[in-house]
Every structure is written in C-alpha cells, then in structure tokens.
Short mmCIF file of C-alpha atoms in Angstrom, two decimals:
data_model
loop_
_atom_site.label_atom_id
_atom_site.label_comp_id
_atom_site.label_asym_id
_atom_site.label_seq_id
_atom_site.Cartn_x
_atom_site.Cartn_y
_atom_site.Cartn_z
CA UNK A 1336 -11.60 -1.20 -56.88
CA UNK A 1337 -9.87 1.34 -59.25
CA UNK A 1338 -8.35 -0.92 -62.03
CA UNK A 1339 -5.92 2.33 -63.19
CA UNK A 1340 -3.88 1.85 -59.99
CA UNK A 1341 -0.38 0.17 -60.42
CA UNK A 1342 2.36 -0.37 -57.75
CA UNK A 1343 3.98 0.82 -56.89
CA UNK A 1344 2.77 4.27 -56.15
CA UNK A 1345 5.55 6.46 -56.53
CA UNK A 1346 5.59 5.43 -60.16
CA UNK A 1347 2.58 7.24 -60.45
CA UNK A 1348 3.61 10.29 -58.17
CA UNK A 1349 0.74 12.41 -59.50
CA UNK A 1350 -1.79 9.96 -57.70
CA UNK A 1351 -0.67 10.58 -54.34
CA UNK A 1352 -0.77 13.25 -52.38
CA UNK A 1353 0.35 14.28 -49.35
CA UNK A 1354 -2.77 15.40 -45.89
CA UNK A 1355 -2.33 19.20 -47.19
CA UNK A 1356 -2.85 17.69 -50.87
CA UNK A 1357 0.84 18.15 -52.45
CA UNK A 1358 1.67 16.24 -54.91
CA UNK A 1359 4.45 13.40 -54.44
CA UNK A 1360 6.30 14.75 -57.18
CA UNK A 1361 6.28 18.02 -55.37
CA UNK A 1362 8.29 16.84 -52.83
CA UNK A 1363 11.56 17.16 -52.23
CA UNK A 1364 14.91 17.12 -50.04
CA UNK A 1365 15.70 20.56 -50.43
CA UNK A 1366 11.53 21.49 -49.24
CA UNK A 1367 12.00 19.36 -46.66
CA UNK A 1368 15.03 21.12 -45.25
CA UNK A 1369 14.27 24.15 -46.23
CA UNK A 1370 10.82 23.57 -44.11
CA UNK A 1371 8.83 24.60 -47.24
CA UNK A 1372 6.81 20.92 -46.65
CA UNK A 1373 7.02 20.14 -42.60
CA UNK A 1374 6.79 16.48 -41.11
CA UNK A 1375 3.27 16.31 -41.01
CA UNK A 1376 2.74 16.74 -44.41
CA UNK A 1377 4.99 13.17 -44.81
CA UNK A 1378 2.87 10.70 -43.39
CA UNK A 1379 0.61 8.43 -45.50
CA UNK A 1380 -2.87 9.15 -46.06
CA UNK A 1381 -5.64 7.64 -45.33
CA UNK A 1382 -6.29 7.64 -49.27
CA UNK A 1383 -3.06 6.29 -50.43
CA UNK A 1384 -3.49 3.57 -48.16
CA UNK A 1385 -6.55 2.12 -49.49
CA UNK A 1386 -5.31 2.65 -53.25
CA UNK A 1387 -2.47 0.06 -51.76
CA UNK A 1388 -4.86 -2.41 -50.53
CA UNK A 1389 -6.53 -2.08 -54.05
CA UNK A 1390 -3.73 -3.06 -55.88
CA UNK A 1391 -3.03 -6.19 -52.79
CA UNK A 1392 -7.24 -6.68 -53.73
CA UNK A 1393 -6.69 -6.98 -57.06
CA UNK A 1394 -3.08 -9.53 -56.59
CA UNK A 1395 -5.36 -11.85 -54.51
CA UNK A 1396 -4.08 -10.61 -51.22
CA UNK A 1397 -7.22 -9.76 -49.73
CA UNK A 1398 -5.06 -10.09 -45.70
CA UNK A 1399 -2.46 -7.89 -46.98
CA UNK A 1400 -5.46 -5.50 -48.62
CA UNK A 1401 -6.83 -6.02 -45.24
CA UNK A 1402 -4.05 -4.78 -43.63
CA UNK A 1403 -3.88 -1.43 -45.25
CA UNK A 1404 -7.66 -1.17 -44.23
CA UNK A 1405 -7.03 -1.28 -40.45
CA UNK A 1406 -3.97 0.91 -40.87
CA UNK A 1407 -6.03 3.40 -43.26
CA UNK A 1408 -8.38 3.44 -40.32
CA UNK A 1409 -5.68 4.28 -37.66
CA UNK A 1410 -4.75 7.42 -39.10
CA UNK A 1411 -7.11 9.22 -37.06
CA UNK A 1412 -6.21 7.79 -33.70
CA UNK A 1413 -3.44 9.77 -31.93
CA UNK A 1414 0.19 8.15 -31.41
CA UNK A 1415 0.24 7.87 -28.50
CA UNK A 1416 -3.20 6.11 -28.50
CA UNK A 1417 -2.36 3.41 -30.67
CA UNK A 1418 0.89 3.12 -28.19
CA UNK A 1419 -1.28 2.36 -25.53
CA UNK A 1420 -3.94 0.07 -27.38
CA UNK A 1421 -0.70 -2.10 -28.68
CA UNK A 1422 -0.04 -2.55 -24.67
CA UNK A 1423 -3.42 -3.56 -23.94
CA UNK A 1424 -3.83 -5.67 -26.97
CA UNK A 1425 -0.48 -7.76 -25.21
CA UNK A 1426 -1.39 -10.42 -22.95
CA UNK A 1427 -2.58 -9.80 -19.79
CA UNK A 1428 -1.80 -5.70 -20.74
CA UNK A 1429 -5.50 -5.49 -20.38
CA UNK A 1430 -8.55 -7.33 -19.20
CA UNK A 1431 -11.71 -8.12 -21.67
CA UNK A 1432 -13.53 -5.46 -20.05
CA UNK A 1433 -10.57 -2.52 -21.38
CA UNK A 1434 -10.49 -4.27 -24.55
CA UNK A 1435 -14.36 -4.34 -25.43
CA UNK A 1436 -13.74 -0.48 -24.34
CA UNK A 1437 -11.16 0.48 -27.00
CA UNK A 1438 -12.93 -1.60 -29.82
CA UNK A 1439 -15.88 0.97 -28.67
CA UNK A 1440 -13.93 4.01 -28.75
CA UNK A 1441 -12.22 2.82 -31.83
CA UNK A 1442 -15.76 2.18 -33.63
CA UNK A 1443 -16.93 5.51 -32.55
CA UNK A 1444 -14.56 7.93 -32.02
CA UNK A 1445 -12.52 7.15 -34.98
CA UNK A 1446 -14.51 5.33 -37.06
CA UNK A 1447 -12.18 2.35 -37.26
CA UNK A 1448 -14.76 -0.91 -37.61
CA UNK A 1449 -11.93 -3.31 -38.97
CA UNK A 1450 -9.59 -2.31 -35.88
CA UNK A 1451 -12.72 -2.26 -33.58
CA UNK A 1452 -13.01 -6.24 -34.77
CA UNK A 1453 -9.74 -6.68 -34.35
CA UNK A 1454 -9.67 -5.81 -30.81
CA UNK A 1455 -12.83 -8.09 -30.47
CA UNK A 1456 -11.43 -11.19 -31.54
CA UNK A 1457 -8.51 -10.14 -29.66
CA UNK A 1458 -10.62 -10.40 -26.68
CA UNK A 1459 -12.10 -13.70 -27.81
CA UNK A 1460 -9.29 -15.18 -28.45
CA UNK A 1461 -7.53 -14.58 -25.08
CA UNK A 1462 -10.35 -16.12 -22.85
CA UNK A 1463 -10.23 -18.65 -25.08
CA UNK A 1464 -6.71 -19.10 -24.36
CA UNK A 1465 -7.26 -18.48 -20.55
CA UNK A 1466 -4.65 -14.74 -20.87
CA UNK A 1467 -6.91 -12.33 -19.61
#
C-alpha cells in the first residue's frame, strides 16, 4: 500500500492517468469538445481504482476497498457483457450452472478473480434460499 496517496485523488491530478497515459491535469473541457481527447479517455483505469482502494483500506474501510478492486477488475470486461452478467445475477436470472460458467469466464478470460468469487458466493446464497 502506498501511504502518499491522498483523497480526493483529483487534488493530485498528476497521479491520475487516462488509459492512454494522459494526466488528469491535462484534461480540459476545451480538449474534449475539440476532439483532442475522446470519450474513451474519460474512463477510469484499474490503477486509479486501486489507488482509491488503498485510500479506503488505509481508512479502515475494507469493504469499500474490496468494491474498488472488483471495479478495477471489471474495467477489462466489455460493457455489454457486464450488463448480461448483472441480469444473470438477479434472482431467477440464471441457474447455478450458468453462474458457475460466468464465474469461470470472469476468472479465465478477464483475470477477475474477486468478481468470480462474488458470483460463486451469489450462487451459493441463491441455492440456500431456493432462488434457482
């Protein structure tokens, strides 16, 4: 954990980068409007989410830190697939086998081990509560 990370991260914009490596301090409305910076550059990176997780962890907010780390993993998953997984996680949205397949996919295709664990836990809870 890095102790020099301060919250909010925007107060140290040189420590926050876009996916292409542009510093937050270099992003302006004018550059976005002119097309110099496109919308794909305005997404959060796994590194920024990890920094947020470190701040939360340092403050004793372990569950918030875990959520940031799960979000960091999900940056590699296409948006449409995230929506499909979300719908599958709704009670009666998928059966146990489908959820296990999703967990396996998250783990093997996206290295999203925390999210895979979360899906497996959901499958266990749904089974315990008779939601399949």
